[in-house]
mmCIF file of C-alpha atoms in Angstrom:
data_model
loop_
_atom_site.group_PDB
_atom_site.id
_atom_site.type_symbol
_atom_site.label_atom_id
_atom_site.label_comp_id
_atom_site.label_asym_id
_atom_site.label_seq_id
_atom_site.Cartn_x
_atom_site.Cartn_y
_atom_site.Cartn_z
ATOM 1 C CA MET A 1 0.751 13.560 -1.181
ATOM 2 C CA ASP A 2 -1.699 15.275 1.041
ATOM 3 C CA ARG A 3 -4.105 13.578 3.358
ATOM 4 C CA ARG A 4 -7.815 13.309 2.619
ATOM 5 C CA ARG A 5 -10.771 11.602 4.255
ATOM 6 C CA TRP A 6 -14.032 10.446 2.727
ATOM 7 C CA THR A 7 -16.984 8.906 4.496
ATOM 8 C CA TRP A 8 -20.189 7.677 2.945
ATOM 9 C CA ALA A 9 -22.834 5.058 3.499
ATOM 10 C CA PHE A 10 -24.488 2.726 1.028
ATOM 11 C CA VAL A 11 -26.616 -0.442 0.911
ATOM 12 C CA GLY A 12 -27.186 -0.128 4.640
ATOM 13 C CA VAL A 13 -23.528 -0.639 5.570
ATOM 14 C CA PRO A 14 -21.626 2.292 7.100
ATOM 15 C CA VAL A 15 -18.368 2.741 5.236
ATOM 16 C CA ALA A 16 -15.440 5.050 5.952
ATOM 17 C CA ILE A 17 -12.673 5.286 3.385
ATOM 18 C CA ALA A 18 -9.691 7.123 4.816
ATOM 19 C CA LEU A 19 -6.283 8.094 3.570
ATOM 20 C CA ALA A 20 -3.192 8.669 5.631
ATOM 21 C CA VAL A 21 -0.384 9.505 3.277
ATOM 22 C CA VAL A 22 2.946 10.925 4.248
ATOM 23 C CA ALA A 23 4.833 11.649 1.062
ATOM 24 C CA MET A 24 8.324 12.544 2.108
ATOM 25 C CA ARG A 25 11.505 13.891 0.643
ATOM 26 C CA PRO A 26 14.816 12.471 1.866
ATOM 27 C CA SER A 27 16.495 15.494 0.269
ATOM 28 C CA LEU A 28 15.837 17.325 3.496
ATOM 29 C CA LEU A 29 17.847 14.871 5.571
ATOM 30 C CA SER A 30 21.403 15.661 6.516
ATOM 31 C CA GLY A 31 24.187 13.614 4.921
ATOM 32 C CA ASP A 32 23.888 10.875 2.336
ATOM 33 C CA PRO A 33 20.330 9.474 2.511
ATOM 34 C CA PHE A 34 21.543 6.111 1.195
ATOM 35 C CA GLY A 35 24.410 5.544 3.651
ATOM 36 C CA GLY A 36 27.975 4.605 2.809
ATOM 37 C CA GLU A 37 29.542 2.136 0.444
ATOM 38 C CA PRO A 38 28.026 -1.357 0.145
ATOM 39 C CA GLU A 39 29.195 -3.890 2.665
ATOM 40 C CA ALA A 40 28.288 -7.469 3.387
ATOM 41 C CA ILE A 41 24.831 -7.562 4.972
ATOM 42 C CA SER A 42 23.088 -10.587 6.391
ATOM 43 C CA ALA A 43 20.118 -11.348 4.155
ATOM 44 C CA SER A 44 18.675 -14.246 6.157
ATOM 45 C CA PRO A 45 14.901 -13.910 5.771
ATOM 46 C CA LEU A 46 12.779 -12.822 8.696
ATOM 47 C CA PRO A 47 10.033 -15.117 9.972
ATOM 48 C CA ALA A 48 6.512 -14.108 9.008
ATOM 49 C CA GLU A 49 5.008 -11.267 11.017
ATOM 50 C CA THR A 50 2.363 -12.668 13.370
ATOM 51 C CA ALA A 51 1.689 -9.670 15.634
ATOM 52 C CA ALA A 52 2.108 -5.920 15.602
ATOM 53 C CA PRO A 53 5.774 -4.970 16.035
ATOM 54 C CA THR A 54 6.664 -3.084 19.202
ATOM 55 C CA GLY A 55 8.991 -0.660 17.447
ATOM 56 C CA ALA A 56 10.871 0.197 14.280
ATOM 57 C CA PRO A 57 13.366 -2.287 12.818
ATOM 58 C CA GLY A 58 16.976 -1.691 13.701
ATOM 59 C CA GLU A 59 19.598 -0.212 11.451
ATOM 60 C CA ALA A 60 20.092 -2.297 8.335
ATOM 61 C CA GLY A 61 23.807 -1.626 8.080
ATOM 62 C CA PRO A 62 25.720 0.535 5.635
ATOM 63 C CA GLY A 63 25.303 0.344 1.915
ATOM 64 C CA ARG A 64 23.522 2.247 -0.789
ATOM 65 C CA PRO A 65 21.075 0.771 -3.304
ATOM 66 C CA THR A 66 22.295 -0.222 -6.736
ATOM 67 C CA VAL A 67 20.602 -1.909 -9.662
ATOM 68 C CA ASP A 68 22.251 -5.182 -8.642
ATOM 69 C CA ARG A 69 21.526 -4.692 -4.916
ATOM 70 C CA PRO A 70 18.396 -2.511 -4.796
ATOM 71 C CA PHE A 71 17.631 -3.228 -1.121
ATOM 72 C CA ALA A 72 21.117 -2.598 0.247
ATOM 73 C CA GLY A 73 20.967 -0.552 3.446
ATOM 74 C CA SER A 74 17.236 -1.222 3.876
ATOM 75 C CA PRO A 75 15.472 -3.350 6.514
ATOM 76 C CA ALA A 76 13.460 -4.730 3.610
ATOM 77 C CA LEU A 77 16.506 -6.725 2.489
ATOM 78 C CA ARG A 78 15.346 -9.494 4.831
ATOM 79 C CA TRP A 79 11.654 -9.208 3.939
ATOM 80 C CA ALA A 80 9.815 -11.663 1.720
ATOM 81 C CA ASP A 81 9.676 -11.203 -2.028
ATOM 82 C CA GLY A 82 6.362 -9.992 -3.391
ATOM 83 C CA GLU A 83 3.339 -12.228 -2.935
ATOM 84 C CA ALA A 84 5.298 -14.576 -0.648
ATOM 85 C CA GLY A 85 5.068 -11.869 2.021
ATOM 86 C CA ILE A 86 1.261 -12.103 2.162
ATOM 87 C CA VAL A 87 0.731 -15.189 4.304
ATOM 88 C CA LEU A 88 -2.876 -16.068 5.054
ATOM 89 C CA PRO A 89 -3.891 -17.152 8.549
ATOM 90 C CA GLU A 90 -5.525 -20.538 8.870
ATOM 91 C CA ALA A 91 -9.260 -20.085 8.374
ATOM 92 C CA THR A 92 -11.827 -21.231 10.935
ATOM 93 C CA ALA A 93 -15.591 -20.986 11.055
ATOM 94 C CA VAL A 94 -16.928 -17.700 12.461
ATOM 95 C CA GLY A 95 -20.560 -17.535 13.556
ATOM 96 C CA ARG A 96 -22.802 -18.395 10.607
ATOM 97 C CA TRP A 97 -19.829 -18.390 8.263
ATOM 98 C CA SER A 98 -18.143 -21.694 7.424
ATOM 99 C CA LYS A 99 -14.403 -22.258 7.310
ATOM 100 C CA ALA A 100 -14.596 -22.335 3.508
ATOM 101 C CA GLN A 101 -16.386 -18.971 3.372
ATOM 102 C CA VAL A 102 -13.857 -17.368 5.706
ATOM 103 C CA GLU A 103 -11.010 -18.821 3.664
ATOM 104 C CA GLN A 104 -12.548 -17.385 0.503
ATOM 105 C CA ALA A 105 -12.707 -13.923 2.117
ATOM 106 C CA LEU A 106 -9.027 -14.177 3.057
ATOM 107 C CA ARG A 107 -8.087 -15.252 -0.459
ATOM 108 C CA GLN A 108 -10.119 -12.434 -1.993
ATOM 109 C CA THR A 109 -8.385 -9.939 0.285
ATOM 110 C CA LYS A 110 -5.013 -11.291 -0.830
ATOM 111 C CA LYS A 111 -6.058 -11.007 -4.482
ATOM 112 C CA LEU A 112 -6.927 -7.359 -3.930
ATOM 113 C CA LEU A 113 -3.607 -6.631 -2.231
ATOM 114 C CA VAL A 114 -1.535 -8.472 -4.839
ATOM 115 C CA ASP A 115 -3.221 -6.889 -7.842
ATOM 116 C CA ALA A 116 -3.247 -3.424 -6.274
ATOM 117 C CA ASN A 117 0.381 -3.418 -5.119
ATOM 118 C CA LEU A 118 2.423 -6.107 -6.874
ATOM 119 C CA ASP A 119 1.006 -6.856 -10.297
ATOM 120 C CA PRO A 120 3.330 -5.516 -13.037
ATOM 121 C CA VAL A 121 0.383 -4.176 -15.061
ATOM 122 C CA THR A 122 -0.871 -2.153 -12.098
ATOM 123 C CA LEU A 123 2.623 -0.894 -11.242
ATOM 124 C CA ARG A 124 3.019 0.395 -14.810
ATOM 125 C CA GLY A 125 -0.236 2.330 -14.573
ATOM 126 C CA GLY A 126 -2.539 -0.289 -16.073
ATOM 127 C CA ARG A 127 -6.037 -1.109 -14.920
ATOM 128 C CA PRO A 128 -6.142 -3.421 -11.833
ATOM 129 C CA GLU A 129 -8.988 -5.600 -13.065
ATOM 130 C CA THR A 130 -8.604 -8.381 -10.465
ATOM 131 C CA ALA A 131 -8.619 -5.960 -7.533
ATOM 132 C CA LEU A 132 -11.730 -4.219 -8.838
ATOM 133 C CA ASP A 133 -13.450 -7.538 -9.525
ATOM 134 C CA VAL A 134 -13.209 -8.851 -5.948
ATOM 135 C CA ILE A 135 -14.862 -5.713 -4.507
ATOM 136 C CA ASP A 136 -18.620 -6.139 -4.203
ATOM 137 C CA PRO A 137 -20.350 -4.414 -7.148
ATOM 138 C CA GLN A 138 -22.984 -3.246 -4.662
ATOM 139 C CA GLN A 139 -20.357 -0.782 -3.441
ATOM 140 C CA LYS A 140 -21.293 1.453 -6.331
ATOM 141 C CA ASP A 141 -19.933 4.684 -4.839
ATOM 142 C CA LEU A 142 -16.556 3.088 -4.239
ATOM 143 C CA HIS A 143 -16.400 1.610 -7.745
ATOM 144 C CA THR A 144 -17.341 4.963 -9.236
ATOM 145 C CA ARG A 145 -14.657 6.746 -7.269
ATOM 146 C CA LEU A 146 -11.970 4.200 -8.146
ATOM 147 C CA ASN A 147 -12.893 4.148 -11.824
ATOM 148 C CA THR A 148 -12.845 7.938 -11.984
ATOM 149 C CA ALA A 149 -9.458 7.999 -10.248
ATOM 150 C CA LEU A 150 -8.016 5.514 -12.731
ATOM 151 C CA SER A 151 -9.355 7.246 -15.833
ATOM 152 C CA ARG A 152 -9.165 10.906 -14.780
ATOM 153 C CA PRO A 153 -6.825 11.258 -11.784
ATOM 154 C CA ASP A 154 -6.665 14.549 -9.957
ATOM 155 C CA GLU A 155 -6.290 15.821 -6.410
ATOM 156 C CA GLU A 156 -9.792 14.706 -5.433
ATOM 157 C CA HIS A 157 -9.724 11.409 -7.337
ATOM 158 C CA ASP A 158 -6.408 9.771 -6.634
ATOM 159 C CA PRO A 159 -5.816 6.125 -7.615
ATOM 160 C CA LEU A 160 -2.881 6.013 -5.191
ATOM 161 C CA LEU A 161 -5.475 5.736 -2.446
ATOM 162 C CA MET A 162 -5.793 2.075 -3.367
ATOM 163 C CA PHE A 163 -3.187 1.270 -6.014
ATOM 164 C CA SER A 164 0.599 1.557 -6.329
ATOM 165 C CA ARG A 165 1.403 3.095 -9.729
ATOM 166 C CA PHE A 166 4.470 4.508 -11.473
ATOM 167 C CA ASP A 167 4.634 6.262 -14.817
ATOM 168 C CA PRO A 168 6.555 3.878 -17.150
ATOM 169 C CA ARG A 169 7.718 6.868 -19.194
ATOM 170 C CA GLU A 170 9.502 8.136 -16.077
ATOM 171 C CA LEU A 171 10.397 5.106 -13.949
ATOM 172 C CA ARG A 172 11.029 1.385 -13.978
ATOM 173 C CA LEU A 173 11.599 -1.162 -11.231
ATOM 174 C CA ALA A 174 15.220 -1.906 -10.396
ATOM 175 C CA GLY A 175 15.006 -5.645 -10.874
ATOM 176 C CA ASP A 176 11.814 -7.659 -10.601
ATOM 177 C CA VAL A 177 11.346 -7.838 -6.815
ATOM 178 C CA VAL A 178 9.107 -5.777 -4.538
ATOM 179 C CA LYS A 179 9.678 -6.505 -0.856
ATOM 180 C CA THR A 180 6.617 -7.193 1.308
ATOM 181 C CA ARG A 181 5.984 -7.502 5.031
ATOM 182 C CA GLY A 182 2.815 -7.562 7.107
ATOM 183 C CA ARG A 183 0.020 -9.671 8.454
ATOM 184 C CA MET A 184 -3.652 -10.501 7.991
ATOM 185 C CA THR A 185 -6.182 -11.356 10.703
ATOM 186 C CA PHE A 186 -9.906 -12.065 10.896
ATOM 187 C CA ALA A 187 -12.575 -11.990 13.584
ATOM 188 C CA ALA A 188 -16.314 -11.813 14.104
ATOM 189 C CA GLY A 189 -17.566 -8.358 13.130
ATOM 190 C CA LYS A 190 -20.727 -6.395 13.818
ATOM 191 C CA ASP A 191 -24.107 -7.649 12.658
ATOM 192 C CA ALA A 192 -22.976 -11.246 12.119
ATOM 193 C CA SER A 193 -20.204 -10.282 9.706
ATOM 194 C CA VAL A 194 -16.643 -11.521 9.315
ATOM 195 C CA ALA A 195 -14.084 -8.716 9.527
ATOM 196 C CA VAL A 196 -10.703 -9.128 7.807
ATOM 197 C CA HIS A 197 -7.856 -6.763 8.695
ATOM 198 C CA ALA A 198 -4.728 -6.492 6.532
ATOM 199 C CA ASP A 199 -1.633 -4.390 7.274
ATOM 200 C CA TYR A 200 1.251 -4.599 4.772
ATOM 201 C CA THR A 201 4.255 -2.549 3.727
ATOM 202 C CA PHE A 202 5.643 -2.705 0.189
ATOM 203 C CA VAL A 203 9.092 -1.430 -0.795
ATOM 204 C CA TYR A 204 9.663 -0.473 -4.444
ATOM 205 C CA PRO A 205 13.218 0.070 -5.770
ATOM 206 C CA LEU A 206 13.122 2.333 -8.832
ATOM 207 C CA THR A 207 15.393 3.801 -11.451
ATOM 208 C CA ARG A 208 14.720 6.384 -14.098
ATOM 209 C CA ALA A 209 13.345 4.943 -17.310
ATOM 210 C CA GLY A 210 16.138 6.278 -19.493
ATOM 211 C CA LYS A 211 18.701 3.933 -21.008
ATOM 212 C CA GLY A 212 21.686 3.343 -18.762
ATOM 213 C CA ALA A 213 20.082 4.751 -15.615
ATOM 214 C CA THR A 214 21.845 3.403 -12.512
ATOM 215 C CA GLU A 215 20.679 5.488 -9.539
ATOM 216 C CA VAL A 216 18.125 3.670 -7.379
ATOM 217 C CA SER A 217 15.504 5.335 -5.195
ATOM 218 C CA ARG A 218 13.057 3.450 -2.983
ATOM 219 C CA VAL A 219 9.383 4.201 -2.323
ATOM 220 C CA ILE A 220 7.872 2.656 0.815
ATOM 221 C CA VAL A 221 4.101 2.169 0.869
ATOM 222 C CA ARG A 222 2.154 0.893 3.853
ATOM 223 C CA ARG A 223 -1.480 -0.065 3.375
ATOM 224 C CA VAL A 224 -4.004 -0.895 6.086
ATOM 225 C CA LEU A 225 -7.188 -2.449 4.724
ATOM 226 C CA ASP A 226 -10.410 -3.579 6.404
ATOM 227 C CA VAL A 227 -12.920 -5.717 4.509
ATOM 228 C CA GLN A 228 -15.904 -7.771 5.569
ATOM 229 C CA LEU A 229 -18.411 -10.432 4.670
ATOM 230 C CA SER A 230 -21.894 -9.216 5.520
ATOM 231 C CA ASP A 231 -25.047 -11.242 6.189
ATOM 232 C CA PRO A 232 -27.044 -11.329 2.908
ATOM 233 C CA ALA A 233 -30.212 -11.600 4.982
ATOM 234 C CA LYS A 234 -29.584 -8.109 6.340
ATOM 235 C CA TYR A 235 -27.572 -6.345 3.638
ATOM 236 C CA LEU A 236 -27.541 -6.099 -0.120
ATOM 237 C CA VAL A 237 -24.319 -7.952 -0.912
ATOM 238 C CA THR A 238 -22.973 -10.200 -3.655
ATOM 239 C CA PRO A 239 -21.977 -13.760 -2.698
ATOM 240 C CA GLY A 240 -18.281 -14.414 -3.230
ATOM 241 C CA LYS A 241 -17.312 -10.743 -3.111
ATOM 242 C CA ILE A 242 -15.834 -8.664 -0.291
ATOM 243 C CA SER A 243 -16.901 -5.240 0.935
ATOM 244 C CA VAL A 244 -14.192 -2.668 1.646
ATOM 245 C CA ARG A 245 -14.837 -0.900 4.930
ATOM 246 C CA ASN A 246 -11.701 1.219 5.335
ATOM 247 C CA TYR A 247 -8.391 1.744 3.635
ATOM 248 C CA HIS A 248 -5.443 3.844 4.724
ATOM 249 C CA GLN A 249 -2.087 4.580 3.152
ATOM 250 C CA ASP A 250 1.274 5.905 4.233
ATOM 251 C CA ILE A 251 3.536 6.654 1.256
ATOM 252 C CA GLY A 252 7.184 7.486 1.882
ATOM 253 C CA ASN A 253 9.411 9.275 -0.647
ATOM 254 C CA SER A 254 6.936 10.587 -3.219
ATOM 255 C CA ALA A 255 6.185 14.145 -4.319
ATOM 256 C CA CYS A 256 3.618 15.894 -2.170
ATOM 257 C CA ASP A 257 2.111 18.197 -4.763
ATOM 258 C CA VAL A 258 1.739 16.073 -7.911
ATOM 259 C CA HIS A 259 -1.710 14.619 -8.588
ATOM 260 C CA ASP A 260 -1.347 12.744 -11.873
ATOM 261 C CA GLY A 261 -2.089 9.295 -10.442
ATOM 262 C CA TYR A 262 1.552 8.201 -10.128
ATOM 263 C CA MET A 263 4.147 8.146 -7.364
ATOM 264 C CA HIS A 264 7.196 10.331 -7.958
ATOM 265 C CA PRO A 265 10.238 9.455 -5.832
ATOM 266 C CA TYR A 266 13.120 11.791 -5.083
ATOM 267 C CA PHE A 267 16.478 10.982 -6.677
ATOM 268 C CA ALA A 268 19.601 12.400 -5.054
ATOM 269 C CA THR A 269 20.966 13.639 -8.383
ATOM 270 C CA GLY A 270 17.733 15.343 -9.301
ATOM 271 C CA GLY A 271 17.682 18.030 -6.643
ATOM 272 C CA PRO A 272 14.686 18.950 -4.454
ATOM 273 C CA THR A 273 11.368 19.586 -6.172
ATOM 274 C CA GLY A 274 7.890 20.556 -5.081
ATOM 275 C CA ALA A 275 6.570 22.201 -1.963
ATOM 276 C CA ALA A 276 8.600 22.083 1.233
ATOM 277 C CA PRO A 277 7.185 19.562 3.730
ATOM 278 C CA SER A 278 5.584 20.798 6.919
ATOM 279 C CA GLY A 279 4.905 17.509 8.716
ATOM 280 C CA PRO A 280 7.038 15.492 11.121
ATOM 281 C CA THR A 281 9.973 13.224 10.384
ATOM 282 C CA VAL A 282 8.944 9.560 10.477
ATOM 283 C CA ASP A 283 10.484 6.169 9.797
ATOM 284 C CA PRO A 284 8.550 4.568 6.905
ATOM 285 C CA TYR A 285 9.759 1.122 8.007
ATOM 286 C CA ASP A 286 8.212 1.495 11.475
ATOM 287 C CA ARG A 287 5.231 -0.827 11.338
ATOM 288 C CA SER A 288 4.397 -0.198 14.998
ATOM 289 C CA ARG A 289 3.043 3.267 14.114
ATOM 290 C CA ASP A 290 -0.707 3.793 13.832
ATOM 291 C CA ILE A 291 -1.256 5.395 10.435
ATOM 292 C CA THR A 292 -5.049 5.512 10.682
ATOM 293 C CA THR A 293 -5.527 8.258 13.271
ATOM 294 C CA GLY A 294 -3.962 11.309 14.821
ATOM 295 C CA ARG A 295 -2.667 13.283 11.844
ATOM 296 C CA GLY A 296 -4.112 16.025 9.712
ATOM 297 C CA ASP A 297 -3.101 17.148 6.244
ATOM 298 C CA GLU A 298 0.650 16.899 6.106
ATOM 299 C CA CYS A 299 3.708 16.321 4.026
ATOM 300 C CA GLY A 300 6.558 15.070 6.172
ATOM 301 C CA VAL A 301 10.120 13.826 5.906
ATOM 302 C CA VAL A 302 11.367 10.241 5.962
ATOM 303 C CA SER A 303 14.231 9.354 8.273
ATOM 304 C CA ARG A 304 15.459 6.728 5.778
ATOM 305 C CA THR A 305 14.483 5.018 2.558
#
C-alpha cells in the first residue's frame, strides 16, 4: 500500500485523518522467511501492555506457521486472543465529563476497534455497521469517505485505512484466532474535551481459500487511533457518539500496488508479485516505532512475519 494523508475540518473541530502504511514483501528477505522446523515454544501469555515498549520484541524462536500452529515463530504467539487483547483502562472523571461518560467513550472506542479489525463479517469484506455507528454522524465528510471506500474502493478511497479486510474468494483465516496487543489511554483534551488514544497491533494468519490449502502467511496490522468527546455547548456533536480525530495504519506483508479494498499477503510458493519496494526494512512487531510521522510515500520490506 502507499501512504496518503487527508486533512479537513468540519463542525468547528479540526480533524486530520492520516495513513501510514508500509505494505511489505518478505519475498525480498534472504533465507526462509518463516524460519526452520517447528520446535517447542513457550506460549505463556504476556501481561497486558501498560506503556509504550522501549524496543522490538525478541526473537520468537524457530518454527514456521502451519494451519495447526499459525503463530509459530511469531512474537504474537504469546499475545492475547482477539478482543481479550483490548483491555480498557479504569475510567475516571475528566473535567466536566463524569466517570460514566468517560467509560462510555472508552467502550465506544473498543467497539470501533473490534468491529473494524476482529469481526468475522468485516474480515470477510462485509460492512462494519457497528464501527460506523459509533462514529458521530456529524462527521459527515468522514462517513462519506468511509462509505465510498466500502462500496467503491480505489486508490483514493481505501477501506483499509480503517478496516481490516480480506477477499473470501482468495483467503481465509487459518483457525479462528487473531492475535492482539496494545493499549488505550485517555486524558483531558483541548477545549474541555476528553481525548482517547488507542494503539493496537493485530496479527492475521491466512491460507488460500482453495480446498486443502496448507501454507500459512501472516499479515501484521498496527492501528493508532485518536478519538474525543467534545463539549456540546461549543461543538455540533451527538451525545453517546465519538469523534475520530486521527487514524494511522502500518500494514506489513500486503501488496503495495493493489487497490481493491482487500489486503493481499505474499505466500512463499506464489513467487514475488507487484512493484518492487523502495522503502526501508522494518520490524512489523516493533511497537516502539512511531508510525504517525517521519515517512513519505513508501513500500518497504518486513524483517519478519
